[in-house]
mmCIF file of C-alpha atoms and ligand atoms in Angstrom:
data_model
loop_
_atom_site.group_PDB
_atom_site.id
_atom_site.type_symbol
_atom_site.label_atom_id
_atom_site.label_comp_id
_atom_site.label_asym_id
_atom_site.label_seq_id
_atom_site.Cartn_x
_atom_site.Cartn_y
_atom_site.Cartn_z
ATOM 1 C CA MET E 7 -16.396 -12.145 -11.037
ATOM 2 C CA LYS E 8 -15.653 -10.040 -7.970
ATOM 3 C CA SER E 9 -15.828 -11.981 -4.711
ATOM 4 C CA THR E 10 -18.507 -10.831 -2.271
ATOM 5 C CA SER E 11 -17.095 -12.712 0.693
ATOM 6 C CA PRO E 12 -15.788 -10.473 3.460
ATOM 7 C CA LEU E 13 -12.110 -9.654 3.506
ATOM 8 C CA THR E 14 -10.127 -11.359 6.238
ATOM 9 C CA LEU E 15 -7.388 -9.604 8.174
ATOM 10 C CA GLY E 16 -4.817 -11.949 6.637
ATOM 11 C CA GLU E 17 -5.927 -11.019 3.105
ATOM 12 C CA PHE E 18 -6.069 -7.337 4.012
ATOM 13 C CA ILE E 19 -2.508 -7.348 5.373
ATOM 14 C CA ILE E 20 -1.214 -8.948 2.174
ATOM 15 C CA ASP E 21 -3.223 -6.543 -0.045
ATOM 16 C CA LYS E 22 -1.809 -3.552 1.828
ATOM 17 C CA GLN E 23 1.768 -4.741 1.594
ATOM 18 C CA ALA E 24 1.930 -3.124 -1.836
ATOM 19 C CA ASP E 25 1.336 0.304 -0.189
ATOM 20 C CA PHE E 26 4.859 0.199 1.175
ATOM 21 C CA GLN E 27 7.479 0.883 -1.380
ATOM 22 C CA TYR E 28 10.314 -1.660 -1.330
ATOM 23 C CA SER E 29 8.340 -3.673 1.210
ATOM 24 C CA SER E 30 9.990 -6.938 2.119
ATOM 25 C CA GLY E 31 6.862 -8.304 3.755
ATOM 26 C CA GLU E 32 8.465 -7.987 7.178
ATOM 27 C CA LEU E 33 5.794 -5.654 8.557
ATOM 28 C CA SER E 34 3.095 -7.985 7.215
ATOM 29 C CA ARG E 35 4.656 -10.907 9.052
ATOM 30 C CA LEU E 36 4.874 -8.816 12.187
ATOM 31 C CA LEU E 37 1.187 -7.897 12.023
ATOM 32 C CA SER E 38 0.334 -11.540 11.427
ATOM 33 C CA ALA E 39 2.229 -12.511 14.582
ATOM 34 C CA ILE E 40 0.201 -9.941 16.557
ATOM 35 C CA ARG E 41 -3.002 -11.311 15.015
ATOM 36 C CA LEU E 42 -2.084 -14.825 16.115
ATOM 37 C CA ALA E 43 -1.142 -13.782 19.664
ATOM 38 C CA SER E 44 -4.361 -11.794 20.051
ATOM 39 C CA LYS E 45 -6.428 -14.899 19.236
ATOM 40 C CA VAL E 46 -4.597 -16.911 21.875
ATOM 41 C CA VAL E 47 -5.096 -14.173 24.490
ATOM 42 C CA ASN E 48 -8.719 -13.776 23.437
ATOM 43 C CA GLN E 49 -9.375 -17.434 24.189
ATOM 44 C CA GLN E 50 -8.019 -17.092 27.707
ATOM 45 C CA VAL E 51 -9.795 -13.787 28.363
ATOM 46 C CA ASN E 52 -13.059 -15.448 27.357
ATOM 47 C CA LYS E 53 -12.395 -18.256 29.803
ATOM 48 C CA ALA E 54 -11.445 -15.910 32.633
ATOM 49 C CA GLY E 55 -14.540 -16.713 34.662
ATOM 50 C CA LEU E 56 -14.282 -20.452 34.075
ATOM 51 C CA VAL E 57 -10.754 -21.391 34.854
ATOM 52 C CA ASP E 58 -8.681 -20.473 37.802
ATOM 53 C CA ILE E 59 -6.531 -18.007 35.919
ATOM 54 C CA ILE E 60 -7.836 -14.775 37.382
ATOM 55 C CA GLY E 61 -6.844 -13.216 40.623
ATOM 56 C CA ALA E 62 -3.787 -11.419 41.832
ATOM 57 C CA MET E 63 -0.531 -13.321 41.635
ATOM 58 C CA GLY E 64 0.861 -11.408 44.528
ATOM 59 C CA ASN E 65 3.676 -9.790 42.578
ATOM 60 C CA GLN E 66 3.829 -6.262 41.231
ATOM 61 C CA ASN E 67 4.765 -4.837 37.838
ATOM 62 C CA VAL E 68 7.474 -2.228 37.400
ATOM 63 C CA GLN E 69 5.023 0.569 38.135
ATOM 64 C CA GLY E 70 4.308 -0.967 41.538
ATOM 65 C CA GLU E 71 0.812 -2.000 40.525
ATOM 66 C CA GLU E 72 -0.620 -5.391 41.257
ATOM 67 C CA GLN E 73 -0.216 -7.752 38.354
ATOM 68 C CA GLN E 74 -3.005 -10.164 37.455
ATOM 69 C CA LYS E 75 -2.374 -13.651 36.133
ATOM 70 C CA LEU E 76 -3.864 -12.837 32.765
ATOM 71 C CA ASP E 77 -1.472 -9.883 32.409
ATOM 72 C CA VAL E 78 1.413 -12.276 32.801
ATOM 73 C CA PHE E 79 -0.118 -14.728 30.356
ATOM 74 C CA ALA E 80 -0.796 -12.043 27.706
ATOM 75 C CA ASN E 81 2.699 -10.645 28.135
ATOM 76 C CA GLU E 82 4.247 -14.049 27.594
ATOM 77 C CA VAL E 83 2.073 -14.872 24.586
ATOM 78 C CA PHE E 84 2.833 -11.643 22.729
ATOM 79 C CA ILE E 85 6.552 -11.837 23.453
ATOM 80 C CA ALA E 86 6.696 -15.506 22.407
ATOM 81 C CA ALA E 87 4.752 -14.902 19.179
ATOM 82 C CA LEU E 88 7.018 -12.026 18.150
ATOM 83 C CA ASN E 89 10.140 -13.852 19.207
ATOM 84 C CA ASN E 90 9.382 -17.275 17.709
ATOM 85 C CA ARG E 91 8.364 -15.860 14.364
ATOM 86 C CA GLU E 92 11.533 -13.766 14.277
ATOM 87 C CA VAL E 93 9.687 -10.654 13.131
ATOM 88 C CA VAL E 94 11.255 -8.035 15.408
ATOM 89 C CA CYS E 95 14.674 -7.262 16.833
ATOM 90 C CA GLY E 96 13.419 -5.829 20.123
ATOM 91 C CA ILE E 97 10.364 -5.685 22.371
ATOM 92 C CA ALA E 98 9.433 -3.356 25.209
ATOM 93 C CA SER E 99 6.439 -4.211 27.360
ATOM 94 C CA GLU E 100 4.582 -2.262 30.011
ATOM 95 C CA GLU E 101 5.011 -5.347 32.186
ATOM 96 C CA ASN E 102 8.821 -5.578 31.884
ATOM 97 C CA GLU E 103 11.255 -3.171 33.431
ATOM 98 C CA ASP E 104 13.765 -3.327 30.566
ATOM 99 C CA PHE E 105 13.402 -3.806 26.840
ATOM 100 C CA ILE E 106 14.215 -7.246 25.418
ATOM 101 C CA ASP E 107 16.773 -7.905 22.712
ATOM 102 C CA VAL E 108 15.226 -10.764 20.720
ATOM 103 C CA ARG E 109 17.785 -11.235 17.990
ATOM 104 C CA THR E 110 18.059 -14.954 18.519
ATOM 105 C CA GLY E 111 17.308 -16.255 15.035
ATOM 106 C CA GLU E 112 18.729 -15.315 11.655
ATOM 107 C CA ASN E 113 15.646 -13.311 10.641
ATOM 108 C CA SER E 114 15.268 -11.411 13.894
ATOM 109 C CA GLN E 115 18.923 -10.403 13.624
ATOM 110 C CA LYS E 116 18.102 -8.801 10.310
ATOM 111 C CA SER E 117 14.792 -7.302 11.431
ATOM 112 C CA LYS E 118 14.461 -3.541 11.414
ATOM 113 C CA TYR E 119 11.416 -3.297 13.690
ATOM 114 C CA VAL E 120 10.881 -2.888 17.410
ATOM 115 C CA VAL E 121 7.497 -3.328 19.112
ATOM 116 C CA LEU E 122 6.163 -1.761 22.290
ATOM 117 C CA ILE E 123 3.157 -3.413 23.904
ATOM 118 C CA ASP E 124 0.707 -3.049 26.709
ATOM 119 C CA PRO E 125 -0.302 -6.725 26.679
ATOM 120 C CA LEU E 126 -3.441 -6.411 28.800
ATOM 121 C CA ASP E 127 -4.649 -2.907 29.447
ATOM 122 C CA GLY E 128 -7.411 -2.256 31.962
ATOM 123 C CA SER E 129 -6.648 -5.545 33.695
ATOM 124 C CA SER E 130 -8.425 -4.555 36.915
ATOM 125 C CA ASN E 131 -11.615 -5.098 34.875
ATOM 126 C CA ILE E 132 -11.005 -8.808 34.284
ATOM 127 C CA ASP E 133 -12.482 -9.998 37.547
ATOM 128 C CA VAL E 134 -15.809 -8.334 36.737
ATOM 129 C CA ASN E 135 -16.112 -9.406 33.108
ATOM 130 C CA VAL E 136 -15.568 -5.947 31.655
ATOM 131 C CA ASN E 137 -13.639 -5.233 28.441
ATOM 132 C CA VAL E 138 -9.867 -5.256 28.421
ATOM 133 C CA GLY E 139 -7.448 -4.734 25.555
ATOM 134 C CA THR E 140 -3.979 -5.077 24.068
ATOM 135 C CA ILE E 141 -2.176 -2.048 22.638
ATOM 136 C CA PHE E 142 0.813 -2.179 20.282
ATOM 137 C CA SER E 143 3.136 0.307 18.659
ATOM 138 C CA ILE E 144 5.761 -0.399 15.974
ATOM 139 C CA TYR E 145 8.876 1.586 15.048
ATOM 140 C CA ARG E 146 11.824 1.133 12.750
ATOM 141 C CA ARG E 147 15.029 0.799 14.778
ATOM 142 C CA VAL E 148 17.299 3.829 14.565
ATOM 143 C CA SER E 149 20.546 2.209 15.703
ATOM 144 C CA GLN E 150 22.595 0.308 13.156
ATOM 145 C CA ASP E 151 23.082 -3.466 13.316
ATOM 146 C CA GLY E 152 23.892 -5.242 16.551
ATOM 147 C CA PRO E 153 21.927 -5.345 19.794
ATOM 148 C CA VAL E 154 18.898 -3.027 20.011
ATOM 149 C CA GLN E 155 19.469 0.112 22.056
ATOM 150 C CA LEU E 156 17.275 2.187 24.326
ATOM 151 C CA GLU E 157 17.192 4.894 21.639
ATOM 152 C CA ASP E 158 15.338 2.464 19.331
ATOM 153 C CA PHE E 159 12.401 2.572 21.741
ATOM 154 C CA LEU E 160 12.605 6.204 22.863
ATOM 155 C CA GLN E 161 11.313 7.660 19.617
ATOM 156 C CA PRO E 162 8.569 10.268 19.348
ATOM 157 C CA GLY E 163 5.153 8.896 18.355
ATOM 158 C CA ASN E 164 5.314 10.648 14.993
ATOM 159 C CA LYS E 165 7.888 8.034 13.959
ATOM 160 C CA GLN E 166 5.500 5.108 14.432
ATOM 161 C CA VAL E 167 5.215 2.798 11.449
ATOM 162 C CA ALA E 168 2.062 1.110 12.711
ATOM 163 C CA ALA E 169 -0.063 0.960 15.844
ATOM 164 C CA GLY E 170 -3.233 -0.700 16.963
ATOM 165 C CA TYR E 171 -5.220 -2.403 19.647
ATOM 166 C CA VAL E 172 -7.305 -5.458 20.294
ATOM 167 C CA VAL E 173 -10.457 -4.953 22.323
ATOM 168 C CA TYR E 174 -11.682 -8.116 24.015
ATOM 169 C CA GLY E 175 -15.334 -7.175 24.306
ATOM 170 C CA SER E 176 -18.820 -8.455 23.558
ATOM 171 C CA SER E 177 -17.058 -9.244 20.324
ATOM 172 C CA THR E 178 -13.307 -9.089 19.867
ATOM 173 C CA MET E 179 -11.901 -6.569 17.442
ATOM 174 C CA LEU E 180 -8.457 -5.745 16.139
ATOM 175 C CA VAL E 181 -8.082 -2.136 14.979
ATOM 176 C CA TYR E 182 -4.866 -0.853 13.415
ATOM 177 C CA THR E 183 -3.191 1.730 11.262
ATOM 178 C CA THR E 184 -0.042 1.744 9.168
ATOM 179 C CA GLY E 185 -0.397 5.469 8.504
ATOM 180 C CA ASN E 186 -3.012 5.117 5.760
ATOM 181 C CA GLY E 187 -6.221 5.388 7.784
ATOM 182 C CA VAL E 188 -7.673 3.094 10.418
ATOM 183 C CA ASN E 189 -9.371 -0.246 9.811
ATOM 184 C CA GLY E 190 -11.216 -2.505 12.227
ATOM 185 C CA PHE E 191 -11.637 -6.302 12.088
ATOM 186 C CA THR E 192 -14.083 -8.402 14.084
ATOM 187 C CA LEU E 193 -13.206 -11.905 15.193
ATOM 188 C CA ASP E 194 -15.508 -14.740 14.238
ATOM 189 C CA PRO E 195 -14.912 -16.908 17.310
ATOM 190 C CA ALA E 196 -16.169 -20.086 15.642
ATOM 191 C CA LEU E 197 -13.682 -19.864 12.777
ATOM 192 C CA GLY E 198 -10.954 -17.926 14.568
ATOM 193 C CA VAL E 199 -10.856 -15.455 11.690
ATOM 194 C CA PHE E 200 -10.830 -11.646 11.832
ATOM 195 C CA TYR E 201 -13.028 -10.064 9.147
ATOM 196 C CA LEU E 202 -12.896 -6.468 7.954
ATOM 197 C CA SER E 203 -15.977 -4.986 9.631
ATOM 198 C CA HIS E 204 -15.036 -1.300 10.022
ATOM 199 C CA PRO E 205 -13.162 -0.053 6.951
ATOM 200 C CA ASN E 206 -11.586 3.405 7.024
ATOM 201 C CA ILE E 207 -12.864 4.507 10.433
ATOM 202 C CA LYS E 208 -13.366 8.252 10.887
ATOM 203 C CA ILE E 209 -13.931 9.822 14.271
ATOM 204 C CA PRO E 210 -16.617 12.545 14.179
ATOM 205 C CA THR E 211 -15.057 16.007 14.608
ATOM 206 C CA LYS E 212 -17.413 16.639 17.519
ATOM 207 C CA GLY E 213 -19.107 14.252 19.897
ATOM 208 C CA LYS E 214 -21.307 14.130 22.942
ATOM 209 C CA ILE E 215 -19.373 11.763 25.174
ATOM 210 C CA TYR E 216 -16.704 12.681 27.712
ATOM 211 C CA SER E 217 -14.749 9.950 29.476
ATOM 212 C CA ILE E 218 -12.782 10.787 32.596
ATOM 213 C CA ASN E 219 -12.497 9.407 36.118
ATOM 214 C CA GLU E 220 -14.567 12.170 37.703
ATOM 215 C CA GLY E 221 -14.034 10.744 41.166
ATOM 216 C CA ASN E 222 -10.644 12.465 41.059
ATOM 217 C CA TYR E 223 -12.212 15.846 40.196
ATOM 218 C CA ILE E 224 -10.853 17.611 43.247
ATOM 219 C CA LYS E 225 -7.271 16.683 42.275
ATOM 220 C CA PHE E 226 -7.474 17.852 38.642
ATOM 221 C CA PRO E 227 -5.846 20.982 37.196
ATOM 222 C CA GLN E 228 -8.161 23.997 36.924
ATOM 223 C CA GLY E 229 -8.399 23.770 33.115
ATOM 224 C CA ILE E 230 -9.794 20.221 33.329
ATOM 225 C CA LYS E 231 -12.231 21.170 36.098
ATOM 226 C CA ASP E 232 -13.452 24.033 33.909
ATOM 227 C CA TYR E 233 -13.848 21.713 30.930
ATOM 228 C CA ILE E 234 -15.884 19.224 32.980
ATOM 229 C CA LYS E 235 -18.196 22.045 34.083
ATOM 230 C CA TYR E 236 -18.476 23.098 30.417
ATOM 231 C CA CYS E 237 -19.509 19.529 29.467
ATOM 232 C CA GLN E 238 -22.206 19.628 32.136
ATOM 233 C CA GLU E 239 -23.664 23.022 31.204
ATOM 234 C CA GLU E 240 -27.136 23.101 29.673
ATOM 235 C CA LYS E 241 -26.265 25.052 26.562
ATOM 236 C CA GLU E 242 -25.687 24.557 22.815
ATOM 237 C CA GLY E 243 -26.242 20.802 22.684
ATOM 238 C CA ARG E 244 -24.800 20.149 26.137
ATOM 239 C CA PRO E 245 -24.769 18.611 28.716
ATOM 240 C CA TYR E 246 -22.717 15.811 27.223
ATOM 241 C CA THR E 247 -22.978 12.205 28.312
ATOM 242 C CA SER E 248 -20.404 10.866 30.746
ATOM 243 C CA ARG E 249 -19.122 7.346 29.956
ATOM 244 C CA TYR E 250 -16.108 5.822 31.685
ATOM 245 C CA ILE E 251 -15.314 2.128 31.611
ATOM 246 C CA GLY E 252 -11.837 2.448 33.089
ATOM 247 C CA SER E 253 -10.374 0.497 30.179
ATOM 248 C CA LEU E 254 -8.599 2.885 27.843
ATOM 249 C CA VAL E 255 -9.019 0.629 24.827
ATOM 250 C CA ALA E 256 -12.766 0.265 25.307
ATOM 251 C CA ASP E 257 -13.325 3.940 26.148
ATOM 252 C CA PHE E 258 -11.236 5.026 23.157
ATOM 253 C CA HIS E 259 -12.946 2.542 20.831
ATOM 254 C CA ARG E 260 -16.440 3.744 21.729
ATOM 255 C CA ASN E 261 -15.460 7.403 21.424
ATOM 256 C CA MET E 262 -13.770 6.834 18.073
ATOM 257 C CA LEU E 263 -16.910 5.254 16.627
ATOM 258 C CA LYS E 264 -19.434 7.628 18.216
ATOM 259 C CA GLY E 265 -17.483 10.847 18.712
ATOM 260 C CA GLY E 266 -16.193 11.873 22.105
ATOM 261 C CA ILE E 267 -13.198 12.614 24.257
ATOM 262 C CA TYR E 268 -11.064 10.558 26.645
ATOM 263 C CA ILE E 269 -9.109 12.411 29.327
ATOM 264 C CA TYR E 270 -6.571 11.148 31.860
ATOM 265 C CA PRO E 271 -5.154 14.401 33.235
ATOM 266 C CA SER E 272 -2.386 15.159 35.648
ATOM 267 C CA TYR E 273 -3.542 15.165 39.236
ATOM 268 C CA SER E 274 -2.126 16.486 42.468
ATOM 269 C CA GLN E 275 -0.149 13.352 43.426
ATOM 270 C CA SER E 276 0.910 12.578 39.851
ATOM 271 C CA PRO E 277 1.812 15.623 37.739
ATOM 272 C CA LYS E 278 2.290 13.364 34.706
ATOM 273 C CA GLY E 279 -1.004 11.522 35.106
ATOM 274 C CA LYS E 280 -1.210 7.745 34.934
ATOM 275 C CA LEU E 281 -0.988 6.583 31.343
ATOM 276 C CA ARG E 282 2.288 5.639 29.704
ATOM 277 C CA LEU E 283 3.453 7.634 26.730
ATOM 278 C CA LEU E 284 5.057 4.743 24.846
ATOM 279 C CA TYR E 285 2.656 1.870 25.471
ATOM 280 C CA GLU E 286 -0.684 3.677 25.615
ATOM 281 C CA CYS E 287 -0.712 7.319 24.507
ATOM 282 C CA ASN E 288 1.455 7.211 21.382
ATOM 283 C CA PRO E 289 -0.350 4.288 19.735
ATOM 284 C CA MET E 290 -3.788 5.677 20.643
ATOM 285 C CA GLY E 291 -2.667 9.132 19.489
ATOM 286 C CA PHE E 292 -1.531 7.743 16.132
ATOM 287 C CA LEU E 293 -4.855 5.927 15.672
ATOM 288 C CA ALA E 294 -6.834 9.034 16.692
ATOM 289 C CA GLU E 295 -5.005 11.215 14.187
ATOM 290 C CA GLN E 296 -5.303 8.638 11.433
ATOM 291 C CA ALA E 297 -9.067 8.599 12.063
ATOM 292 C CA GLY E 298 -9.177 12.412 11.830
ATOM 293 C CA GLY E 299 -9.062 13.097 15.587
ATOM 294 C CA LYS E 300 -6.436 14.556 17.895
ATOM 295 C CA ALA E 301 -4.302 13.603 20.894
ATOM 296 C CA SER E 302 -2.664 16.065 23.256
ATOM 297 C CA ASN E 303 -1.148 16.359 26.712
ATOM 298 C CA GLY E 304 -3.338 19.437 27.208
ATOM 299 C CA PHE E 305 -0.839 21.767 25.574
ATOM 300 C CA GLN E 306 1.151 19.822 22.987
ATOM 301 C CA ARG E 307 0.557 17.130 20.400
ATOM 302 C CA ILE E 308 1.253 13.744 21.992
ATOM 303 C CA LEU E 309 3.078 12.433 18.930
ATOM 304 C CA ASP E 310 5.655 15.250 19.134
ATOM 305 C CA LEU E 311 6.745 14.527 22.699
ATOM 306 C CA ASN E 312 10.308 13.247 23.021
ATOM 307 C CA PRO E 313 10.355 10.320 25.456
ATOM 308 C CA VAL E 314 13.205 10.141 27.928
ATOM 309 C CA GLU E 315 12.420 6.841 29.627
ATOM 310 C CA LEU E 316 10.605 3.630 28.741
ATOM 311 C CA HIS E 317 7.871 3.829 31.335
ATOM 312 C CA GLU E 318 7.253 7.553 31.399
ATOM 313 C CA ARG E 319 3.756 8.869 31.898
ATOM 314 C CA THR E 320 1.902 11.795 30.400
ATOM 315 C CA PRO E 321 -1.442 13.528 30.809
ATOM 316 C CA PHE E 322 -3.633 12.395 27.919
ATOM 317 C CA VAL E 323 -6.510 14.054 26.061
ATOM 318 C CA CYS E 324 -7.682 12.200 22.977
ATOM 319 C CA GLY E 325 -10.633 11.940 20.618
ATOM 320 C CA SER E 326 -12.793 14.193 18.428
ATOM 321 C CA SER E 327 -10.658 17.080 17.162
ATOM 322 C CA GLU E 328 -12.934 19.954 18.216
ATOM 323 C CA MET E 329 -13.305 18.519 21.703
ATOM 324 C CA VAL E 330 -9.535 18.122 22.174
ATOM 325 C CA GLU E 331 -9.039 21.704 20.969
ATOM 326 C CA LYS E 332 -11.620 22.877 23.510
ATOM 327 C CA VAL E 333 -9.705 21.202 26.352
ATOM 328 C CA GLU E 334 -6.475 22.857 25.176
ATOM 329 C CA GLU E 335 -8.289 26.212 25.175
ATOM 330 C CA PHE E 336 -9.458 25.676 28.766
ATOM 331 C CA MET E 337 -5.967 24.589 29.839
ATOM 332 C CA LYS E 338 -4.365 27.656 28.285
ATOM 333 C CA ASN E 339 -6.937 30.021 29.835
ATOM 334 C CA ALA E 340 -6.518 28.484 33.282
ATOM 335 C CA GLU E 341 -2.732 28.762 33.019
ATOM 336 C CA ARG E 342 -3.033 32.411 31.959
ATOM 337 C CA ASN E 343 -5.378 33.172 34.880
ATOM 338 C CA GLU E 344 -3.034 31.482 37.363
ATOM 339 C CA LYS E 345 -0.130 33.634 36.176
ATOM 340 C CA SER E 346 -2.067 36.937 36.318
HETATM 341 P P1 AHM Y 9 -3.311 -0.436 33.367
HETATM 342 O O1 AHM Y 9 -2.392 -0.413 32.169
HETATM 343 O O2 AHM Y 9 -2.546 -0.678 34.619
HETATM 344 O O3 AHM Y 9 -4.453 -1.341 33.178
HETATM 345 O O4 AHM Y 9 -3.837 1.079 33.572
HETATM 346 C C1 AHM Y 9 -4.380 1.777 32.506
HETATM 347 C C2 AHM Y 9 -5.864 1.933 32.702
HETATM 348 C C3 AHM Y 9 -6.594 2.442 31.497
HETATM 349 O O5 AHM Y 9 -7.032 1.409 30.683
HETATM 350 C C4 AHM Y 9 -7.758 3.145 32.126
HETATM 351 O O6 AHM Y 9 -8.322 4.095 31.291
HETATM 352 C C5 AHM Y 9 -7.171 3.740 33.369
HETATM 353 O O7 AHM Y 9 -6.071 2.912 33.702
HETATM 354 C C6 AHM Y 9 -8.138 3.749 34.507
HETATM 355 O O8 AHM Y 9 -7.532 4.308 35.618
HETATM 356 P P2 AHM Y 9 -8.395 4.855 36.855
HETATM 357 O O9 AHM Y 9 -8.953 3.653 37.537
HETATM 358 O O10 AHM Y 9 -7.412 5.603 37.684
HETATM 359 O O11 AHM Y 9 -9.458 5.765 36.312
HETATM 360 MG MG1 MG Y 10 -2.160 -0.155 30.400
#
């Protein structure tokens, strides 16, 4: 008799292992390590208001931004989980200046995978009890044996083997792809088990939500200003609804389920925007495409960009395919008008 009990993430990972030809189970073990680390971080995020773990530590991360205690904690937990279980040969984190060679044990020396993580994205939201998230991106190393090299991490997003995020929200979810669609799992906090709650997620081709920090309007490129005005016009099903949490994971998650667009454009002081290509945009871009959506820098597909440094930034437009195409149209028109 077929079981009617919900599928757990652990069971799902094992079931899907067969999708990979010649799979050694290494990717499954890697995903299991991420699952474990996310539960540990989830516990602390939930306790953020209770224990004295929040608040600025007084040091800054490599981007010169203030680091919160929970960022440090999440960073350590993810690195330790991946390292101790010997499931990767290298890790790069948004919180660390350099990548880490983790080939300490026999298995990690043999491992072919590297992981890039943003351990706690949207961390300025912690103090006010608003959603935060973890983002991860997995590649096969390109260098041969021996210590991992920078080139193992500087791969275009279209080479990702898997990517996903954890959203620590009103409930905690882990959403990931291995290139065969997107699946979402909700954590039962009493049992500490993730259950498959959102199988084969598809982002609607069109939506009614636009998510952008409109306070920076004056600094945006003309194409983005024009698109915002378009969203606000009373015409053909518009105006759209504006929703911006300021937590990429949460904004992306909502837009993926409901249909919408997330934009972090370039702005006058920062021609490459704010978000990091490797830790934020590539994994979200991979998920968006796997759910039937799109991700762009306004002109080009995010996943085709060739990274030149670990912490590089890029403008980011991501979500429902028709909405992303519309932004690209506005960007192209504005560029054409500026030239003429
Ligand atoms: P972080 O990695 O330092 O937390 O920054 C990334 C976050 C995103 O989650 C969010 O969408 C964006 O920064 C918000 O930035 P802003 O406050 O400039 O709108
Ligand atoms: Mg981040």
